[in-house]
């Protein structure tokens, strides 16, 4: 083509990036080994797998296929390294991380080329987005390593962390996981996706260059069934961090249930892209390109559902088609290419299958007139209109360049459509009316909301899902808590294990056998049976029988079963009955809790006032509550009075926190701000501990409702009367009906129903290990969050264990609202 012709057509010429440096590096290193203890080692099983270049379909490299024996080796190396790395001063860790960031920048071009060769994504994206963000994550988290001692007082690393990452952003996902883990002092065994291991291997080389101590980061390439599963089940791994499909996330939840492993799951999505009629449509079109054709749509937070206000739909679709006609697909190393290759033939087939299904279900498909390259795995940008919200393509994550468009008329309808998904990862809202956009953003159930922008990421701003998009956050300060835990927890867990071992060695004794409670009850300070304010004053008249009912939707209701269960004092004498709750009571309670959802959108000032009011009403009946605690537990009068006092103080604490746990504003490198808002999770099921019947109940319910959740509570099964006594306190404290619902009965039976329930968003369980395991297993159904005690006792009276930000974090999920500004 001569210059005149170029001027006439304005066609792009090819602008290829040289593949040679990447290919030379591969040639020099292959077959690649496993990276354990800072050394390249051969896989125990001597097996290798091929990495394919998706844009040609040809083999690119041979990488080692690790087996479970290699996982054992790598975990042992990480454990040994943890002894030292976990105690290394923050400043030293910061220096290593800073060096890693520097080296990533020094090798940025090679990393970008390798990523494009291995994954098929355009060099424009790897060079300008993936790799700079990788460096940014190490710089940002180097800062947290430096500040950990001051900013996270009392926290320590979790230990050995297993990290499993997907193929869509291979090096970026590695950075999201390794950087915060290193900053907090953990050691790591990471498994890249089998299709895309190369940049992780180059990263391993960088670890050697910067002289990171051996065993701190270990990288095992290979198959999920060999490496991934062995890592998940390994007894010496303290935490699993996973990004990938919801199905695998669910299987990891099940496999780790009851093991005490911390987990964070970043899963799939079907994110809405909402366009109101006053939006700047030309910007919207570019937004859509970034939302669904960025990385060939293989993005967990891709804006794959276009929701358009009806009156602009035709205009927007016409503009989109025009733009799609000009998108360029082809060699990922060509700098002028918009869309690269799909990662594998399997993924390509799955996209085609879902597209066919969309057509069969009656939606109208449109693709540009140009053809895809015939070599390699390419799929054209695809637009579906006439889509019904219930169809497969509107509900299932396609993970390809496929956009489904629907219309709405009112803002309420837009929100309803946006939330009509089991996922909740991200959303974009487009409107020139900032009031409207900021009104819509909090109503969408998603971890990130982008206002007039899309697919923006930064290390300072947390990322993660609501609902079946997983739990846990990556990025921001909140992401650090995935890799750190309060020091007392590690100590308490160790002491608990020692205590269990010595009990089983000496033969377990019941309280009655060793006479301990006998002695305590006989003490001078104790309340005697019958001294509960109802007996003794009228020796002739029998006391009026008081059988606490359930507390559901603000009303005291009888148990559906019509059965009651006896409640005993510490000496084993019956002191009352409570209702025997069943599945139906829980169902009604969950319904009531949902109906009270408005609690979350009331003002924080109002919620604080109500918590103070509950404290005030509890204080008015302090003596009666103390007697009840003493009667149930056999503790001394002074201890019972102290428990009530601490419960009142705790209510004050959460009343105080209600309008102070407000989130932060991030300033990522863009002209704009990101509001990181802690939001209520929704309906939380709470199974209370046996010990401290009043304080355990208040310590869990108060933070949950302070943050705007509504709760269904199962009180201490041994001593439920302190919770049921609270009905009247709650009823007289202006607490709206349904915010707190209390169902008495068998803790495990009722917890199982709550954990199975699809309309419960989080489940807390403070009880025996087996119960914790059951709750974690059942929660995998709708991927609800869980918070369980693994059978470890907690010092509820102590502020450091019994209250504070740990409780507030469990009560909230952070939504990041991105608001760019400027004309
Ligand atoms: P997977 O969830 O299967 O894979 C993600 C990672 O987990 C990979 O490293 C994989 O290893 C590993 N893995 C798979 N199974 C297990 C297991 N049982 N135990 C431990 N680790 C395991 O995603 P796919 O690659 O199969 O993609 C399928 C679909 O998942 C996509 O179409 C998309 O919908 C979704 N997905 C979502 C992502 C996200 O970012 N949210 C990312 C990738 C996929 P290996 O590579 O060896 O199989």
Coordinates of C-alpha atoms in Angstrom, one line a residue, residues 4-453:
X4 CA -1.7 8.0 -0.9
X5 CA -3.7 4.8 -0.5
X6 CA -3.1 4.9 3.3
X7 CA -4.4 8.4 3.4
X8 CA -7.5 7.4 1.5
X9 CA -8.4 4.4 3.6
X10 CA -6.9 5.5 6.9
X11 CA -6.4 1.7 7.5
X12 CA -4.0 0.7 10.3
X13 CA -0.9 -1.1 9.1
X14 CA 0.6 -3.9 11.1
X15 CA 2.7 -2.8 14.2
X16 CA 4.0 -6.0 15.6
X17 CA 6.0 -6.2 18.8
X18 CA 8.9 -8.6 18.4
X19 CA 8.3 -12.0 19.9
X20 CA 12.0 -12.9 19.8
X21 CA 13.0 -11.9 23.3
X22 CA 10.1 -13.9 24.8
X23 CA 10.8 -16.9 22.5
X24 CA 14.5 -16.8 23.3
X25 CA 13.9 -16.7 27.1
X26 CA 11.6 -19.7 26.7
X27 CA 14.1 -21.6 24.7
X28 CA 16.9 -20.9 27.2
X29 CA 14.8 -22.2 30.1
X30 CA 12.7 -25.1 28.9
X31 CA 11.8 -27.6 30.0
X32 CA 10.9 -25.5 33.0
X33 CA 11.3 -26.9 36.4
X34 CA 9.4 -26.2 39.6
X35 CA 10.5 -23.4 41.8
X36 CA 11.0 -24.6 45.3
X37 CA 13.4 -23.1 47.9
X38 CA 14.6 -20.7 45.3
X39 CA 15.9 -23.5 43.2
X40 CA 14.6 -25.0 39.9
X41 CA 13.9 -28.7 40.6
X42 CA 12.6 -31.5 38.4
X43 CA 9.0 -32.6 39.1
X44 CA 8.9 -35.8 41.2
X45 CA 6.8 -37.6 38.6
X46 CA 9.0 -36.4 35.8
X47 CA 5.9 -35.2 33.9
X48 CA 5.6 -32.1 31.8
X49 CA 2.8 -30.3 30.1
X50 CA 2.7 -28.1 27.0
X51 CA 1.8 -24.5 27.0
X52 CA 0.1 -23.5 23.7
X53 CA 0.2 -20.1 22.0
X54 CA -3.5 -19.4 21.6
X55 CA -3.1 -17.1 18.6
X56 CA -1.4 -19.9 16.6
X57 CA -2.6 -23.1 18.4
X58 CA 1.1 -24.2 18.3
X59 CA 3.2 -25.4 21.3
X60 CA 5.1 -22.6 23.0
X61 CA 6.8 -24.2 26.0
X62 CA 7.1 -27.3 28.1
X63 CA 6.5 -26.8 31.8
X64 CA 6.8 -29.2 34.7
X65 CA 3.7 -31.0 36.0
X66 CA 4.0 -31.1 39.8
X67 CA 2.5 -33.9 41.8
X68 CA 1.4 -34.2 45.4
X69 CA 4.9 -35.1 46.4
X70 CA 6.1 -31.8 45.0
X71 CA 3.3 -30.0 46.9
X72 CA 4.7 -31.7 50.1
X73 CA 8.2 -30.5 49.3
X74 CA 7.1 -26.9 48.5
X75 CA 4.9 -26.7 51.6
X76 CA 7.7 -28.0 53.8
X77 CA 10.0 -25.3 52.3
X78 CA 7.5 -22.6 52.9
X79 CA 7.0 -23.8 56.5
X80 CA 10.7 -23.8 57.2
X81 CA 11.0 -20.3 55.6
X82 CA 8.0 -19.0 57.7
X83 CA 9.9 -19.4 60.9
X84 CA 12.3 -16.7 59.7
X85 CA 10.2 -14.6 57.3
X86 CA 7.2 -14.3 59.7
X87 CA 9.6 -12.6 62.2
X88 CA 11.5 -10.5 59.7
X89 CA 11.0 -6.8 60.4
X90 CA 8.5 -5.0 58.2
X91 CA 11.1 -2.7 56.9
X92 CA 13.2 -5.7 55.6
X93 CA 10.2 -7.2 53.9
X94 CA 9.4 -3.8 52.4
X95 CA 12.9 -3.6 50.9
X96 CA 12.5 -6.9 49.3
X97 CA 9.1 -6.0 47.9
X98 CA 10.4 -2.7 46.7
X99 CA 13.1 -4.6 44.8
X100 CA 10.6 -6.9 43.3
X101 CA 8.6 -4.0 42.0
X102 CA 11.7 -2.5 40.5
X103 CA 12.7 -5.7 38.8
X104 CA 9.2 -6.1 37.4
X105 CA 9.6 -2.7 35.8
X106 CA 13.1 -3.6 34.5
X107 CA 11.7 -6.7 32.8
X108 CA 8.3 -5.1 31.9
X109 CA 8.6 -5.5 28.2
X110 CA 9.6 -9.2 28.4
X111 CA 6.8 -9.9 30.8
X112 CA 4.3 -8.2 28.5
X113 CA 5.5 -10.2 25.5
X114 CA 5.4 -13.5 27.4
X115 CA 2.0 -12.8 28.7
X116 CA 0.6 -12.0 25.2
X117 CA 2.3 -15.1 23.8
X118 CA 1.0 -17.4 26.5
X119 CA -2.5 -16.0 27.1
X120 CA -3.4 -14.5 23.7
X121 CA -4.2 -11.1 25.1
X122 CA -3.3 -8.0 23.1
X123 CA 0.1 -6.5 23.9
X124 CA -1.5 -3.1 24.3
X125 CA -3.2 -4.5 27.4
X126 CA -0.3 -6.5 28.9
X127 CA 2.1 -3.6 28.3
X128 CA -0.2 -0.7 29.5
X129 CA -2.4 -2.4 32.0
X130 CA -1.3 -5.8 33.4
X131 CA 2.4 -5.2 34.0
X132 CA 2.2 -1.6 35.4
X133 CA -0.5 -2.8 37.8
X134 CA 1.7 -5.7 38.8
X135 CA 4.5 -3.3 39.8
X136 CA 2.0 -1.0 41.5
X137 CA 0.8 -3.9 43.7
X138 CA 4.3 -4.6 44.9
X139 CA 5.1 -1.0 45.6
X140 CA 1.8 -0.4 47.4
X141 CA 2.1 -3.5 49.5
X142 CA 5.8 -2.8 50.3
X143 CA 4.3 0.2 52.1
X144 CA 2.0 -2.0 54.2
X145 CA 4.9 -4.2 55.1
X146 CA 6.7 -1.1 56.3
X147 CA 3.6 0.1 58.3
X148 CA 2.3 -3.2 59.6
X149 CA 3.8 -2.8 63.0
X150 CA 2.2 0.6 63.6
X151 CA -1.0 0.1 61.6
X152 CA -1.9 -3.5 62.4
X153 CA -1.0 -3.7 66.1
X154 CA -1.5 -7.1 67.5
X155 CA -1.7 -8.8 64.1
X156 CA 0.6 -11.5 62.8
X157 CA 0.9 -13.5 59.6
X158 CA -1.3 -16.5 59.0
X159 CA 1.5 -18.9 58.1
X160 CA 1.9 -20.9 54.9
X161 CA -0.5 -19.7 52.2
X162 CA -1.6 -21.7 49.2
X163 CA -2.6 -19.5 46.2
X164 CA -4.4 -20.8 43.1
X165 CA -4.8 -18.4 40.2
X166 CA -6.6 -18.4 36.9
X167 CA -5.4 -17.8 33.3
X168 CA -7.1 -14.6 32.5
X169 CA -4.7 -12.2 34.2
X170 CA -1.8 -14.6 35.0
X171 CA 0.8 -12.2 36.3
X172 CA -1.7 -9.7 37.7
X173 CA -3.5 -12.3 39.7
X174 CA -0.2 -13.5 41.0
X175 CA 0.7 -10.0 42.2
X176 CA -2.8 -9.5 43.8
X177 CA -2.1 -12.6 45.8
X178 CA 1.6 -12.7 46.5
X179 CA 2.1 -9.0 47.3
X180 CA -0.2 -8.7 50.3
X181 CA 0.8 -12.1 51.6
X182 CA 4.5 -11.2 51.6
X183 CA 3.8 -7.8 53.1
X184 CA 2.1 -9.5 56.1
X185 CA 4.9 -12.0 56.6
X186 CA 3.4 -15.2 55.1
X187 CA 5.2 -17.7 53.0
X188 CA 3.7 -19.0 49.8
X189 CA 3.1 -21.9 47.5
X190 CA 1.5 -20.7 44.3
X191 CA -0.1 -22.6 41.5
X192 CA -0.6 -20.8 38.2
X193 CA -3.3 -21.9 35.8
X194 CA -2.1 -24.8 33.6
X195 CA -2.6 -22.7 30.4
X196 CA -0.6 -19.7 31.5
X197 CA 2.5 -20.5 33.7
X198 CA 5.2 -18.6 31.9
X199 CA 5.1 -15.2 33.6
X200 CA 4.9 -16.9 37.0
X201 CA 8.1 -18.7 36.0
X202 CA 9.7 -15.4 35.0
X203 CA 8.6 -14.0 38.3
X204 CA 10.3 -16.9 40.1
X205 CA 13.5 -15.8 38.3
X206 CA 13.0 -12.3 39.6
X207 CA 12.7 -13.8 43.2
X208 CA 16.2 -15.2 42.6
X209 CA 17.5 -11.9 41.3
X210 CA 16.3 -9.9 44.3
X211 CA 17.7 -12.6 46.6
X212 CA 14.4 -13.3 48.4
X213 CA 15.2 -15.9 51.1
X214 CA 14.7 -19.5 50.0
X215 CA 11.2 -21.0 50.5
X216 CA 9.4 -17.7 50.9
X217 CA 7.8 -18.0 47.5
X218 CA 7.5 -21.4 45.8
X219 CA 5.8 -21.9 42.4
X220 CA 4.4 -25.2 41.3
X221 CA 3.1 -25.5 37.7
X222 CA 0.9 -28.4 36.7
X223 CA -2.7 -29.7 36.7
X224 CA -5.5 -28.8 39.1
X225 CA -6.1 -32.4 40.0
X226 CA -2.5 -32.9 41.1
X227 CA -1.3 -29.6 42.4
X228 CA -4.5 -27.6 43.2
X229 CA -6.3 -30.2 45.1
X230 CA -3.3 -31.3 47.0
X231 CA -2.6 -27.7 48.0
X232 CA -6.2 -27.2 49.2
X233 CA -6.1 -30.3 51.3
X234 CA -2.6 -30.0 52.7
X235 CA -2.7 -30.1 56.5
X236 CA 0.2 -27.7 56.8
X237 CA -1.3 -24.9 54.7
X238 CA -3.0 -22.2 56.8
X239 CA -4.9 -20.4 54.1
X240 CA -6.1 -20.8 50.6
X241 CA -6.6 -17.8 48.3
X242 CA -8.3 -18.7 45.0
X243 CA -9.5 -16.9 41.9
X244 CA -11.5 -18.8 39.3
X245 CA -14.8 -20.3 38.6
X246 CA -17.6 -20.4 41.2
X247 CA -17.9 -24.2 40.9
X248 CA -14.2 -24.8 41.9
X249 CA -14.6 -22.1 44.6
X250 CA -17.5 -24.1 46.0
X251 CA -15.5 -27.3 45.9
X252 CA -12.6 -25.5 47.8
X253 CA -15.1 -24.3 50.4
X254 CA -16.3 -27.9 50.9
X255 CA -12.8 -29.4 51.0
X256 CA -11.6 -27.0 53.6
X257 CA -14.7 -27.0 55.8
X258 CA -13.8 -27.5 59.4
X259 CA -10.1 -27.5 58.8
X260 CA -9.5 -24.1 60.3
X261 CA -7.9 -22.9 57.0
X262 CA -8.7 -19.3 56.2
X263 CA -10.1 -19.0 52.7
X264 CA -10.7 -16.1 50.3
X265 CA -12.5 -16.8 47.0
X266 CA -12.8 -14.4 44.1
X267 CA -15.2 -16.1 41.7
X268 CA -17.3 -15.4 38.6
X269 CA -19.7 -12.6 37.7
X270 CA -22.3 -11.4 35.3
X271 CA -21.9 -7.7 35.9
X272 CA -24.5 -5.1 34.8
X273 CA -23.5 -2.1 32.7
X274 CA -26.3 0.4 33.3
X275 CA -26.9 3.3 30.9
X276 CA -29.4 6.0 31.7
X277 CA -30.9 8.2 29.0
X278 CA -28.9 11.3 30.0
X279 CA -25.5 9.5 29.6
X280 CA -22.9 10.6 27.1
X281 CA -23.5 7.8 24.5
X282 CA -20.1 8.2 22.8
X283 CA -18.3 7.7 26.1
X284 CA -20.7 4.8 26.8
X285 CA -19.7 3.1 23.6
X286 CA -16.0 3.3 24.5
X287 CA -17.0 2.1 28.0
X288 CA -18.7 -1.0 26.6
X289 CA -15.6 -1.8 24.5
X290 CA -13.6 -1.7 27.7
X291 CA -16.2 -3.6 29.7
X292 CA -16.7 -6.6 27.5
X293 CA -14.1 -6.7 24.8
X294 CA -11.1 -6.0 27.1
X295 CA -9.2 -9.3 27.4
X296 CA -11.7 -10.9 25.0
X297 CA -14.3 -10.7 27.7
X298 CA -12.4 -13.2 29.8
X299 CA -12.7 -10.9 32.8
X300 CA -14.5 -11.9 36.0
X301 CA -16.0 -8.4 36.3
X302 CA -16.7 -7.9 32.6
X303 CA -19.7 -5.7 32.0
X304 CA -21.5 -8.5 30.2
X305 CA -25.1 -7.3 30.7
X306 CA -25.9 -4.0 29.0
X307 CA -29.0 -2.5 30.6
X308 CA -30.2 0.5 28.6
X309 CA -33.0 3.0 29.3
X310 CA -35.6 2.1 26.7
X311 CA -35.7 5.5 25.0
X312 CA -32.0 5.5 24.0
X313 CA -31.7 1.8 23.3
X314 CA -32.0 1.9 19.5
X315 CA -29.5 4.8 19.2
X316 CA -27.0 3.1 21.5
X317 CA -27.3 -0.2 19.7
X318 CA -26.7 1.5 16.3
X319 CA -23.6 3.3 17.7
X320 CA -22.3 0.0 19.2
X321 CA -22.7 -1.9 16.0
X322 CA -20.8 0.8 14.2
X323 CA -18.0 0.6 16.7
X324 CA -17.9 -3.2 16.7
X325 CA -17.5 -3.1 12.9
X326 CA -14.2 -1.2 13.5
X327 CA -12.7 -3.3 16.3
X328 CA -9.6 -5.1 15.2
X329 CA -9.0 -8.7 16.0
X330 CA -5.8 -10.7 15.4
X331 CA -2.2 -11.2 16.4
X332 CA -2.0 -10.3 20.1
X333 CA 1.5 -8.9 19.5
X334 CA 0.2 -6.4 17.0
X335 CA 0.0 -3.1 18.9
X336 CA -3.0 -1.9 16.9
X337 CA -5.1 -5.0 17.8
X338 CA -8.1 -4.6 20.1
X339 CA -9.1 -8.2 20.5
X340 CA -6.7 -11.1 20.8
X341 CA -7.2 -14.9 21.1
X342 CA -9.3 -17.0 23.5
X343 CA -7.1 -18.8 25.9
X344 CA -7.8 -22.4 24.8
X345 CA -9.9 -24.5 22.4
X346 CA -12.0 -25.7 25.4
X347 CA -13.0 -22.1 26.3
X348 CA -13.7 -21.3 22.7
X349 CA -16.0 -24.2 22.4
X350 CA -17.8 -23.2 25.6
X351 CA -18.4 -19.7 24.3
X352 CA -19.7 -21.0 21.0
X353 CA -22.0 -23.4 22.9
X354 CA -23.5 -20.6 25.0
X355 CA -23.9 -18.4 21.9
X356 CA -25.8 -21.1 20.1
X357 CA -28.0 -21.6 23.1
X358 CA -28.7 -17.8 23.1
X359 CA -29.9 -18.1 19.5
X360 CA -32.0 -21.2 20.3
X361 CA -33.6 -19.4 23.2
X362 CA -34.8 -16.7 20.8
X363 CA -32.4 -13.8 21.3
X364 CA -31.1 -11.9 18.3
X365 CA -27.4 -12.2 17.6
X366 CA -25.3 -9.7 15.8
X367 CA -21.6 -9.9 14.9
X368 CA -19.5 -7.6 12.7
X369 CA -19.1 -8.4 9.0
X370 CA -15.4 -9.1 9.1
X371 CA -14.0 -12.6 9.7
X372 CA -11.7 -13.8 12.5
X373 CA -8.3 -15.2 11.7
X374 CA -8.6 -18.9 10.9
X375 CA -5.4 -19.9 12.7
X376 CA -5.6 -19.9 16.5
X377 CA -8.6 -19.6 18.8
X378 CA -10.5 -16.4 17.9
X379 CA -14.1 -15.4 18.6
X380 CA -15.7 -12.3 17.2
X381 CA -17.3 -9.6 19.4
X382 CA -20.9 -10.6 19.7
X383 CA -24.0 -8.6 20.7
X384 CA -27.4 -10.1 21.7
X385 CA -30.6 -8.1 21.7
X386 CA -34.1 -9.2 22.4
X387 CA -32.8 -11.0 25.5
X388 CA -35.2 -12.1 28.2
X389 CA -33.7 -11.7 31.7
X390 CA -34.3 -15.3 32.6
X391 CA -32.5 -16.9 29.7
X392 CA -29.2 -18.7 30.0
X393 CA -27.1 -16.0 28.3
X394 CA -28.5 -13.4 30.6
X395 CA -27.7 -15.5 33.7
X396 CA -24.6 -17.6 33.0
X397 CA -21.1 -16.2 32.9
X398 CA -20.0 -16.7 29.3
X399 CA -16.4 -15.5 29.8
X400 CA -16.0 -14.4 26.3
X401 CA -16.6 -11.3 24.1
X402 CA -20.4 -11.7 24.2
X403 CA -22.6 -8.9 25.4
X404 CA -26.3 -9.3 26.1
X405 CA -28.5 -6.2 26.0
X406 CA -31.8 -5.5 27.8
X407 CA -33.9 -2.4 28.4
X408 CA -35.5 -0.8 31.4
X409 CA -37.8 2.2 31.9
X410 CA -37.2 3.5 35.5
X411 CA -34.2 3.6 37.9
X412 CA -36.0 1.1 40.1
X413 CA -36.3 -1.3 37.2
X414 CA -32.7 -0.9 36.4
X415 CA -31.7 -1.8 40.0
X416 CA -34.0 -4.8 39.9
X417 CA -32.5 -6.1 36.6
X418 CA -29.0 -5.4 37.8
X419 CA -29.5 -7.4 40.9
X420 CA -31.2 -10.2 39.1
X421 CA -28.2 -12.5 39.2
X422 CA -26.6 -14.9 41.7
X423 CA -23.3 -13.0 41.3
X424 CA -22.3 -9.6 42.7
X425 CA -18.8 -8.7 41.6
X426 CA -19.1 -5.3 39.8
X427 CA -21.3 -2.9 38.0
X428 CA -21.0 0.3 35.9
X429 CA -23.5 3.1 36.1
X430 CA -23.6 5.7 33.3
X431 CA -25.4 9.0 33.7
X432 CA -24.5 12.7 33.5
X433 CA -26.6 13.2 36.6
X434 CA -24.3 12.4 39.4
X435 CA -27.1 12.5 41.9
X436 CA -28.8 9.6 40.1
X437 CA -25.6 7.7 39.7
X438 CA -24.7 8.0 43.4
X439 CA -28.3 7.0 44.3
X440 CA -28.1 3.8 42.2
X441 CA -24.5 2.8 43.2
X442 CA -25.3 1.7 46.8
X443 CA -28.4 -0.1 45.7
X444 CA -26.5 -2.6 43.5
X445 CA -25.3 -5.7 45.2
X446 CA -21.7 -5.7 44.0
X447 CA -18.2 -5.3 45.4
X448 CA -17.2 -2.5 42.9
X449 CA -19.3 0.1 41.2
X450 CA -17.8 2.2 38.5
X451 CA -19.5 5.5 37.8
X452 CA -19.1 6.6 34.2
X453 CA -16.1 4.3 33.9

